[in-house]
Amino acid sequence: QQQVKQSPQSLIVQKGGISIINCAYENTAFDYFPWYQQFPGKGPALLIAIRPDVSEKKEGRFTISFNKSAKQFSLHIMDSQPGDSATYFCAASTSSNYQLIWGAGTKLIIKP
Amino acid sequence: EAQVTQNPRYLITVTGKKLTVTCSQNMNHEYMSWYRQDPGLGLRQIYYSMNVEVTDKGDVPEGYKVSRKEKRNFPLILESPSPNQTSLYFCASSLQGQLNTEAFFGQGTRLTVV
């Protein structure tokens, strides 16, 4: 029930294309869903986050889509650039527990 | 500059030789945690601390110890390291409050136990 399942494990997208990474969860008590971006040799850094009171959040080229009934959320990267090549992690947590539950990560490669 | 600092960045050690990985944050965050990152397994929480002198087990605490004597420091101790503890370790900190907030990560410590 605590798991967050992330797919795909790896993804190759052409420059200018749309990258889509999906996550699914079981625990309906989750109320915070962040995405983190990690470059090689660095720690993860918060990219964008959403709460379940909205179905979509957009920040520049990055959009989170949230489907509460399906218990799924996804990250869309529009106009993907080589600089977006990184590992992306979804996560979830509840307001009563500060423990983040992490997806397994997606290695994204943007081909020039 | 707001940051989480881990040391060392790289460490090769032998089985059974006690080691400590230090973690320090300068943001006055209450919440600190340790993760290990392994290919295909994502980030797994080892221990966390919600404030000074308060620590609790995460998902994979076996073989690790932590302490939180000061707010800014949260060292990870491996009393008797084994090869299955070879991994990439991250320390993270965040503000504690009613709403979840951003976790700030250190640069990581790559540990090899031979």
Short mmCIF file of C-alpha atoms in Angstrom, two decimals:
data_model
loop_
_atom_site.label_atom_id
_atom_site.label_comp_id
_atom_site.label_asym_id
_atom_site.label_seq_id
_atom_site.Cartn_x
_atom_site.Cartn_y
_atom_site.Cartn_z
CA GLN A 1 0.00 0.00 0.00
CA GLN A 2 2.95 2.26 0.60
CA GLN A 3 4.50 1.73 -2.83
CA VAL A 4 4.77 4.18 -5.66
CA LYS A 5 5.24 2.46 -9.02
CA GLN A 6 7.08 4.42 -11.69
CA SER A 7 7.39 3.68 -15.39
CA PRO A 8 9.20 3.46 -17.69
CA GLN A 9 12.57 2.58 -16.20
CA SER A 10 14.31 4.33 -19.08
CA LEU A 11 13.18 6.60 -21.89
CA ILE A 12 14.80 7.98 -25.01
CA VAL A 13 13.17 10.99 -26.67
CA GLN A 14 14.23 13.08 -29.62
CA LYS A 15 15.01 16.75 -29.03
CA GLY A 16 11.83 18.77 -29.25
CA GLY A 17 9.60 15.82 -28.39
CA ILE A 18 7.39 15.23 -25.37
CA SER A 19 8.72 13.08 -22.53
CA ILE A 20 6.11 11.36 -20.36
CA ILE A 21 6.81 9.52 -17.11
CA ASN A 22 4.05 7.84 -15.15
CA CYS A 23 3.54 6.96 -11.50
CA ALA A 24 0.81 5.04 -9.70
CA TYR A 25 0.05 4.75 -6.00
CA GLU A 26 -2.28 2.81 -3.72
CA ASN A 27 -2.43 4.79 -0.49
CA THR A 28 -5.35 7.22 -0.76
CA ALA A 29 -3.96 9.16 2.22
CA PHE A 30 -1.13 10.53 0.07
CA ASP A 31 -1.66 14.26 -0.41
CA TYR A 32 1.63 15.52 -1.77
CA PHE A 33 3.22 14.36 -5.01
CA PRO A 34 6.62 15.84 -5.93
CA TRP A 35 8.89 15.09 -8.85
CA TYR A 36 12.64 15.26 -8.36
CA GLN A 37 15.34 15.59 -11.01
CA GLN A 38 18.79 14.12 -10.53
CA PHE A 39 21.84 14.79 -12.68
CA PRO A 40 24.85 12.44 -12.57
CA GLY A 41 27.01 13.10 -9.52
CA LYS A 42 24.37 15.26 -7.85
CA GLY A 43 21.65 14.78 -5.31
CA PRO A 44 17.99 14.91 -6.38
CA ALA A 45 16.43 18.36 -6.57
CA LEU A 46 12.76 19.28 -6.46
CA LEU A 47 11.41 19.95 -9.95
CA ILE A 48 7.66 20.39 -9.46
CA ALA A 49 5.01 19.18 -7.03
CA ILE A 50 1.23 18.88 -6.90
CA ARG A 51 -1.48 18.37 -4.30
CA PRO A 52 -4.65 16.42 -5.10
CA ASP A 53 -6.95 19.45 -5.07
CA VAL A 54 -5.85 20.25 -8.63
CA SER A 55 -5.64 18.04 -11.71
CA GLU A 56 -2.73 19.78 -13.40
CA LYS A 57 0.19 22.02 -12.54
CA LYS A 58 2.47 23.65 -15.09
CA GLU A 59 5.85 25.28 -14.60
CA GLY A 60 7.50 26.26 -17.85
CA ARG A 61 7.97 23.14 -19.98
CA PHE A 62 7.15 20.82 -17.08
CA THR A 63 3.59 19.72 -16.29
CA ILE A 64 2.21 17.34 -13.70
CA SER A 65 -1.10 15.69 -14.55
CA PHE A 66 -2.95 14.16 -11.61
CA ASN A 67 -5.81 11.65 -11.80
CA LYS A 68 -7.18 11.11 -8.30
CA SER A 69 -9.74 8.45 -9.24
CA ALA A 70 -7.13 6.37 -11.08
CA LYS A 71 -4.50 7.07 -8.39
CA GLN A 72 -2.01 8.07 -11.04
CA PHE A 73 0.12 11.09 -11.77
CA SER A 74 2.51 11.84 -14.58
CA LEU A 75 5.26 14.24 -15.56
CA HIS A 76 5.20 15.74 -19.05
CA ILE A 77 8.25 17.54 -20.43
CA MET A 78 7.36 19.57 -23.50
CA ASP A 79 9.94 20.49 -26.14
CA SER A 80 12.45 18.16 -24.47
CA GLN A 81 16.06 19.38 -24.58
CA PRO A 82 19.39 17.54 -24.18
CA GLY A 83 19.83 19.41 -20.89
CA ASP A 84 16.75 17.59 -19.57
CA SER A 85 18.68 14.30 -19.71
CA ALA A 86 18.63 13.11 -16.10
CA THR A 87 16.99 10.61 -13.79
CA TYR A 88 13.51 11.58 -12.64
CA PHE A 89 11.87 10.34 -9.46
CA CYS A 90 8.25 10.63 -8.46
CA ALA A 91 7.36 10.49 -4.78
CA ALA A 92 4.38 10.74 -2.46
CA SER A 93 3.73 11.53 1.16
CA THR A 94 1.00 12.42 3.62
CA SER A 95 0.66 15.56 5.72
CA SER A 96 0.77 13.48 8.89
CA ASN A 97 3.98 11.65 7.97
CA TYR A 98 6.97 13.43 6.53
CA GLN A 99 8.37 10.27 4.99
CA LEU A 100 8.57 10.48 1.21
CA ILE A 101 7.77 7.24 -0.61
CA TRP A 102 9.82 7.13 -3.81
CA GLY A 103 9.33 5.61 -7.23
CA ALA A 104 12.24 3.60 -8.67
CA GLY A 105 13.29 6.37 -11.05
CA THR A 106 13.32 6.91 -14.82
CA LYS A 107 16.51 7.57 -16.73
CA LEU A 108 15.64 10.04 -19.48
CA ILE A 109 17.91 10.58 -22.45
CA ILE A 110 17.14 13.34 -24.94
CA LYS A 111 18.81 12.74 -28.30
CA PRO A 112 20.02 15.84 -30.16
CA GLU B 1 24.38 29.57 0.40
CA ALA B 2 21.72 27.15 1.64
CA GLN B 3 23.09 23.65 1.41
CA VAL B 4 23.42 20.15 2.77
CA THR B 5 27.03 19.03 3.01
CA GLN B 6 28.11 15.41 3.14
CA ASN B 7 31.58 14.07 3.70
CA PRO B 8 33.34 12.20 2.34
CA ARG B 9 32.15 12.15 -1.29
CA TYR B 10 33.88 8.85 -1.98
CA LEU B 11 34.96 6.12 0.43
CA ILE B 12 36.43 2.67 -0.04
CA THR B 13 36.69 0.59 3.10
CA VAL B 14 37.09 -3.00 4.23
CA THR B 15 34.47 -5.24 5.78
CA GLY B 16 34.06 -4.65 9.49
CA LYS B 17 35.89 -1.33 9.76
CA LYS B 18 33.65 1.20 11.45
CA LEU B 19 32.98 4.38 9.49
CA THR B 20 31.00 7.58 9.81
CA VAL B 21 29.54 9.70 7.03
CA THR B 22 28.87 13.24 8.17
CA CYS B 23 25.94 15.43 7.12
CA SER B 24 25.44 19.07 7.97
CA GLN B 25 22.76 21.57 6.90
CA ASN B 26 22.74 25.36 7.31
CA MET B 27 19.01 25.99 6.78
CA ASN B 28 17.82 25.39 10.36
CA HIS B 29 15.69 22.49 9.16
CA GLU B 30 14.10 20.23 11.74
CA TYR B 31 13.72 17.17 9.55
CA MET B 32 16.75 15.24 8.31
CA SER B 33 17.05 11.82 6.75
CA TRP B 34 19.45 9.37 5.16
CA TYR B 35 18.78 7.46 1.95
CA ARG B 36 20.62 4.87 -0.03
CA GLN B 37 20.28 4.76 -3.80
CA ASP B 38 20.76 1.51 -5.68
CA PRO B 39 20.11 0.87 -9.41
CA GLY B 40 16.51 -0.11 -10.06
CA LEU B 41 15.50 0.43 -6.43
CA GLY B 42 15.28 4.20 -6.30
CA LEU B 43 15.81 5.94 -2.98
CA ARG B 44 15.24 3.96 0.17
CA GLN B 45 15.12 5.70 3.52
CA ILE B 46 17.51 4.41 6.17
CA TYR B 47 16.78 6.64 9.16
CA TYR B 48 15.16 9.96 9.76
CA SER B 49 15.04 12.56 12.49
CA MET B 50 12.21 14.99 13.15
CA ASN B 51 14.25 17.08 15.58
CA VAL B 52 17.19 17.04 17.97
CA GLU B 53 17.44 13.79 19.95
CA VAL B 54 14.53 12.29 17.95
CA THR B 55 15.42 9.58 15.43
CA ASP B 56 13.44 6.77 13.86
CA LYS B 57 13.95 3.87 11.49
CA GLY B 58 13.15 4.15 7.84
CA ASP B 59 12.68 1.28 5.43
CA VAL B 60 16.19 -0.22 5.52
CA PRO B 61 17.79 0.55 8.93
CA GLU B 62 19.66 -2.72 9.49
CA GLY B 63 23.40 -2.23 9.85
CA TYR B 64 23.19 1.54 10.33
CA LYS B 65 23.06 3.95 13.27
CA VAL B 66 22.42 7.65 13.45
CA SER B 67 22.50 10.38 16.05
CA ARG B 68 21.04 13.89 16.23
CA LYS B 69 22.78 15.78 19.01
CA GLU B 70 22.62 19.12 17.21
CA LYS B 71 20.01 20.45 14.81
CA ARG B 72 22.45 20.97 11.94
CA ASN B 73 24.26 17.59 12.06
CA PHE B 74 23.01 14.09 11.34
CA PRO B 75 25.87 11.58 10.97
CA LEU B 76 25.38 8.09 9.56
CA ILE B 77 27.39 5.36 11.31
CA LEU B 78 28.20 1.93 9.95
CA GLU B 79 29.54 -0.04 12.93
CA SER B 80 30.60 -3.09 10.91
CA PRO B 81 30.22 -2.42 7.18
CA SER B 82 29.51 -5.32 4.84
CA PRO B 83 29.72 -5.53 1.02
CA ASN B 84 25.91 -5.31 0.72
CA GLN B 85 26.17 -1.77 2.09
CA THR B 86 28.07 -0.71 -1.01
CA SER B 87 25.81 2.03 -2.34
CA LEU B 88 25.32 5.73 -3.02
CA TYR B 89 24.16 7.52 0.13
CA PHE B 90 22.28 10.80 0.36
CA CYS B 91 21.48 13.01 3.30
CA ALA B 92 18.46 15.30 3.01
CA SER B 93 16.82 17.98 5.12
CA SER B 94 13.53 19.84 5.05
CA LEU B 95 11.40 22.20 7.07
CA GLN B 96 8.80 20.57 9.24
CA GLY B 97 5.30 21.91 9.27
CA GLN B 98 1.70 21.13 8.43
CA LEU B 99 2.39 21.08 4.72
CA ASN B 100 5.04 18.94 3.12
CA THR B 101 7.98 20.96 1.96
CA GLU B 102 10.94 20.58 -0.34
CA ALA B 103 13.67 18.15 0.62
CA PHE B 104 17.21 19.43 0.02
CA PHE B 105 19.79 16.77 -0.74
CA GLY B 106 23.52 16.62 -0.28
CA GLN B 107 25.89 15.71 -3.10
CA GLY B 108 26.03 12.08 -2.11
CA THR B 109 28.63 9.69 -0.71
CA ARG B 110 29.67 6.76 -2.84
CA LEU B 111 30.66 3.96 -0.47
CA THR B 112 32.40 0.76 -1.53
CA VAL B 113 32.89 -2.01 1.03
CA VAL B 114 35.36 -4.72 -0.02
#
